[in-house]
């Protein structure tokens, strides 16, 4: 995942989809890797939203951000020993 470019704006839609698919091979194995994947997925769909004004892409970006935030909160909770 760390090989993914930060600036996605210059990539075509098919290139973005290819990057997203490549990010799942191999699938993220840890919660941290999954959080990183969901962050990348949110950036891909946000780029598609900005470029195409696509409301479906906006929904996918929001879901990916929510999944990322849930995983990050879970990781933080585990670091604190499960205490809330």
Coordinates of N, CA, C and O in Angstrom, one line a residue:
X1 N 0.8 -1.2 0.0 CA 0.0 0.0 0.0 C 0.9 1.3 0.0 O 0.5 2.2 -0.6
X2 N 2.0 1.2 0.6 CA 2.8 2.5 0.7 C 3.3 2.9 -0.6 O 3.8 4.0 -0.7
X3 N 3.3 2.0 -1.6 CA 3.7 2.4 -2.9 C 2.7 3.2 -3.7 O 3.0 3.7 -4.8
X4 N 1.5 3.4 -3.2 CA 0.5 4.1 -3.9 C 0.8 5.6 -3.9 O 1.2 6.2 -2.9
X5 N 0.6 6.2 -5.0 CA 0.9 7.7 -5.1 C -0.1 8.5 -4.3 O -1.2 8.1 -4.1
X6 N 0.4 9.6 -3.7 CA -0.4 10.5 -2.9 C -1.3 11.3 -3.8 O -2.4 11.6 -3.5
X7 N -0.8 11.8 -4.9 CA -1.6 12.6 -5.8 C -2.2 11.7 -6.9 O -1.5 11.2 -7.8
X8 N -3.5 11.5 -6.9 CA -4.2 10.7 -7.8 C -4.8 11.4 -8.9 O -5.4 10.9 -9.9
X9 N -4.7 12.8 -8.9 CA -5.5 13.6 -9.8 C -5.1 13.4 -11.3 O -5.9 13.6 -12.2
X10 N -3.9 13.0 -11.5 CA -3.4 12.9 -12.9 C -3.7 11.5 -13.5 O -3.4 11.3 -14.7
X11 N -4.3 10.6 -12.8 CA -4.5 9.3 -13.3 C -5.9 9.2 -13.9 O -6.9 9.8 -13.4
X12 N -6.0 8.4 -14.9 CA -7.3 8.1 -15.6 C -8.2 7.3 -14.7 O -7.7 6.6 -13.7
X13 N -9.5 7.2 -14.9 CA -10.4 6.4 -14.1 C -10.0 4.9 -14.2 O -9.9 4.2 -13.2
X14 N -9.6 4.4 -15.4 CA -9.2 3.0 -15.4 C -7.9 2.8 -14.6 O -7.7 1.7 -14.0
X15 N -7.0 3.7 -14.6 CA -5.7 3.6 -13.8 C -6.1 3.6 -12.3 O -5.4 2.9 -11.6
X16 N -7.0 4.4 -11.9 CA -7.4 4.4 -10.5 C -8.0 3.1 -10.1 O -7.7 2.6 -9.0
X17 N -8.8 2.5 -10.9 CA -9.5 1.2 -10.6 C -8.4 0.2 -10.6 O -8.4 -0.7 -9.7
X18 N -7.4 0.2 -11.5 CA -6.3 -0.8 -11.5 C -5.5 -0.7 -10.2 O -5.2 -1.7 -9.5
X19 N -5.2 0.5 -9.7 CA -4.5 0.7 -8.5 C -5.3 0.2 -7.3 O -4.7 -0.5 -6.4
X20 N -6.6 0.4 -7.3 CA -7.4 -0.1 -6.2 C -7.5 -1.6 -6.2 O -7.3 -2.2 -5.1
X21 N -7.6 -2.2 -7.4 CA -7.6 -3.7 -7.4 C -6.2 -4.2 -7.0 O -6.1 -5.2 -6.3
X22 N -5.1 -3.6 -7.5 CA -3.8 -4.0 -7.1 C -3.6 -3.9 -5.6 O -2.8 -4.7 -5.0
X23 N -4.2 -3.0 -4.9 CA -4.1 -2.8 -3.5 C -4.7 -4.0 -2.7 O -4.4 -4.1 -1.5
X24 N -5.5 -4.8 -3.3 CA -6.1 -5.9 -2.7 C -5.4 -7.2 -2.9 O -5.8 -8.3 -2.6
X25 N -4.2 -7.2 -3.6 CA -3.5 -8.4 -4.0 C -2.1 -8.2 -3.5 O -1.3 -7.5 -4.2
X26 N -1.7 -8.9 -2.4 CA -2.5 -9.7 -1.6 C -3.4 -8.8 -0.7 O -3.1 -7.7 -0.5
X27 N -4.4 -9.5 -0.2 CA -5.4 -8.7 0.7 C -4.7 -8.2 1.9 O -3.8 -8.8 2.4
X28 N -5.1 -7.0 2.4 CA -4.5 -6.5 3.7 C -4.8 -7.5 4.8 O -5.9 -8.0 4.9
X29 N -3.8 -7.8 5.6 CA -3.9 -8.9 6.6 C -4.2 -8.4 8.0 O -4.8 -9.0 8.8
X30 N -3.6 -7.2 8.3 CA -3.8 -6.7 9.7 C -4.8 -5.5 9.7 O -5.1 -5.0 8.6
X31 N -5.2 -5.1 10.8 CA -6.1 -4.0 11.0 C -5.4 -2.7 10.4 O -6.1 -1.9 9.8
X32 N -4.1 -2.6 10.7 CA -3.4 -1.4 10.2 C -3.4 -1.4 8.7 O -3.6 -0.3 8.1
X33 N -3.1 -2.5 8.1 CA -3.1 -2.6 6.6 C -4.5 -2.3 6.1 O -4.6 -1.7 5.0
X34 N -5.5 -2.8 6.7 CA -6.9 -2.6 6.3 C -7.2 -1.1 6.4 O -7.9 -0.5 5.5
X35 N -6.8 -0.5 7.5 CA -7.1 1.0 7.6 C -6.4 1.7 6.5 O -7.0 2.7 5.9
X36 N -5.2 1.4 6.2 CA -4.4 2.0 5.1 C -5.1 1.8 3.8 O -5.2 2.7 3.0
X37 N -5.6 0.6 3.6 CA -6.4 0.3 2.3 C -7.6 1.2 2.2 O -7.9 1.8 1.2
X38 N -8.4 1.3 3.3 CA -9.6 2.1 3.3 C -9.3 3.5 3.1 O -10.1 4.2 2.4
X39 N -8.2 4.0 3.6 CA -7.8 5.4 3.4 C -7.5 5.6 1.9 O -7.9 6.6 1.3
X40 N -6.8 4.6 1.3 CA -6.5 4.7 -0.1 C -7.8 4.6 -1.0 O -8.0 5.4 -1.9
X41 N -8.6 3.7 -0.6 CA -9.9 3.6 -1.3 C -10.7 4.9 -1.2 O -11.3 5.3 -2.2
X42 N -10.7 5.5 -0.1 CA -11.4 6.8 0.1 C -10.8 7.9 -0.8 O -11.6 8.6 -1.5
X43 N -9.5 7.9 -0.9 CA -8.9 8.9 -1.8 C -9.2 8.6 -3.3 O -9.4 9.5 -4.0
X44 N -9.2 7.3 -3.7 CA -9.6 7.0 -5.1 C -11.0 7.4 -5.4 O -11.2 8.1 -6.4
X45 N -11.9 7.1 -4.5 CA -13.3 7.5 -4.8 C -13.5 9.0 -4.7 O -14.4 9.6 -5.4
X46 N -12.8 9.7 -3.8 CA -12.9 11.1 -3.7 C -12.4 11.8 -5.0 O -13.0 12.7 -5.5
X47 N -11.3 11.2 -5.6 CA -10.8 11.7 -6.8 C -11.8 11.5 -7.9 O -12.1 12.4 -8.7
X48 N -12.5 10.3 -8.0 CA -13.5 10.1 -9.0 C -14.7 11.1 -8.7 O -15.3 11.5 -9.7
X49 N -15.0 11.3 -7.5 CA -16.1 12.3 -7.2 C -15.8 13.6 -7.7 O -16.6 14.3 -8.3
X50 N -14.6 14.1 -7.4 CA -14.2 15.5 -7.8 C -14.2 15.6 -9.4 O -14.6 16.6 -9.9
X51 N -13.7 14.5 -10.0 CA -13.5 14.6 -11.4 C -14.8 14.4 -12.2 O -15.1 15.2 -13.1
X52 N -15.7 13.5 -11.7 CA -16.9 13.2 -12.5 C -18.2 13.7 -11.8 O -19.2 13.5 -12.4
X53 N -18.0 14.3 -10.6 CA -19.2 14.8 -9.9 C -20.2 13.6 -9.8 O -21.4 13.7 -10.0
X54 N -19.6 12.5 -9.4 CA -20.4 11.2 -9.3 C -20.9 11.0 -7.9 O -20.1 10.7 -7.0
X55 N -22.2 11.1 -7.6 CA -22.7 10.9 -6.3 C -22.5 9.5 -5.7 O -22.3 9.3 -4.5
X56 N -22.4 8.5 -6.6 CA -22.2 7.1 -6.1 C -20.7 7.0 -5.6 O -20.5 6.4 -4.5
X57 N -19.8 7.7 -6.3 CA -18.4 7.6 -5.8 C -18.3 8.4 -4.5 O -17.5 7.9 -3.6
X58 N -19.0 9.4 -4.3 CA -19.0 10.1 -3.0 C -19.5 9.2 -1.9 O -18.9 9.3 -0.8
X59 N -20.5 8.4 -2.1 CA -21.0 7.5 -1.1 C -19.9 6.5 -0.8 O -19.6 6.2 0.4
X60 N -19.2 5.9 -1.8 CA -18.2 4.9 -1.6 C -17.0 5.5 -0.8 O -16.4 4.9 0.1
X61 N -16.7 6.8 -1.1 CA -15.6 7.5 -0.4 C -15.9 7.6 1.1 O -15.1 7.4 2.0
X62 N -17.2 8.0 1.3 CA -17.6 8.2 2.7 C -17.6 6.9 3.5 O -17.2 6.8 4.7
X63 N -18.0 5.8 2.8 CA -18.0 4.5 3.5 C -16.6 4.1 3.8 O -16.3 3.5 4.9
X64 N -15.7 4.3 2.9 CA -14.3 3.9 3.1 C -13.7 4.7 4.2 O -13.0 4.1 5.0
X65 N -14.0 6.0 4.3 CA -13.5 6.8 5.4 C -14.1 6.3 6.7 O -13.4 6.2 7.8
X66 N -15.4 5.9 6.8 CA -16.0 5.4 8.0 C -15.3 4.1 8.4 O -15.0 3.9 9.6
X67 N -15.0 3.2 7.4 CA -14.4 2.0 7.7 C -13.0 2.2 8.3 O -12.5 1.6 9.2
X68 N -12.2 3.2 7.6 CA -10.9 3.5 8.1 C -10.9 4.0 9.5 O -10.2 3.6 10.4
X69 N -11.9 4.9 9.8 CA -12.0 5.5 11.1 C -12.3 4.5 12.2 O -11.8 4.5 13.3
X70 N -13.2 3.6 11.8 CA -13.6 2.5 12.8 C -12.4 1.6 13.1 O -12.1 1.3 14.3
X71 N -11.6 1.3 12.1 CA -10.4 0.5 12.3 C -9.3 1.2 13.1 O -8.7 0.6 14.0
X72 N -9.2 2.5 12.8 CA -8.2 3.3 13.6 C -8.6 3.4 15.0 O -7.7 3.3 15.9
X73 N -9.9 3.6 15.3 CA -10.4 3.6 16.7 C -10.1 2.3 17.4 O -9.8 2.2 18.5
X74 N -10.4 1.2 16.6 CA -10.2 -0.1 17.2 C -8.7 -0.4 17.5 O -8.3 -0.9 18.6
X75 N -7.8 0.0 16.6 CA -6.4 -0.1 16.9 C -6.0 0.7 18.1 O -5.2 0.2 18.9
X76 N -6.4 1.9 18.2 CA -6.1 2.8 19.3 C -6.6 2.2 20.6 O -5.9 2.2 21.7
X77 N -7.8 1.6 20.6 CA -8.4 1.0 21.8 C -7.6 -0.2 22.2 O -7.3 -0.4 23.4
X78 N -7.1 -1.0 21.2 CA -6.3 -2.1 21.6 C -4.9 -1.7 22.1 O -4.4 -2.3 23.0
X79 N -4.4 -0.6 21.7 CA -3.1 0.0 22.2 C -3.3 0.3 23.7 O -2.3 0.2 24.5
X80 N -4.4 0.8 24.0 CA -4.7 1.2 25.4 C -5.1 0.1 26.3 O -5.6 0.3 27.4
X81 N -5.1 -1.1 25.7 CA -5.4 -2.3 26.5 C -6.9 -2.6 26.6 O -7.4 -3.2 27.5
X82 N -7.6 -2.1 25.6 CA -9.1 -2.3 25.5 C -9.9 -1.4 26.4 O -11.1 -1.6 26.6
X83 N -9.2 -0.4 27.0 CA -9.9 0.5 27.9 C -10.5 1.6 27.1 O -9.8 2.2 26.2
X84 N -11.7 2.0 27.4 CA -12.3 3.1 26.6 C -12.3 4.4 27.4 O -12.4 4.4 28.6

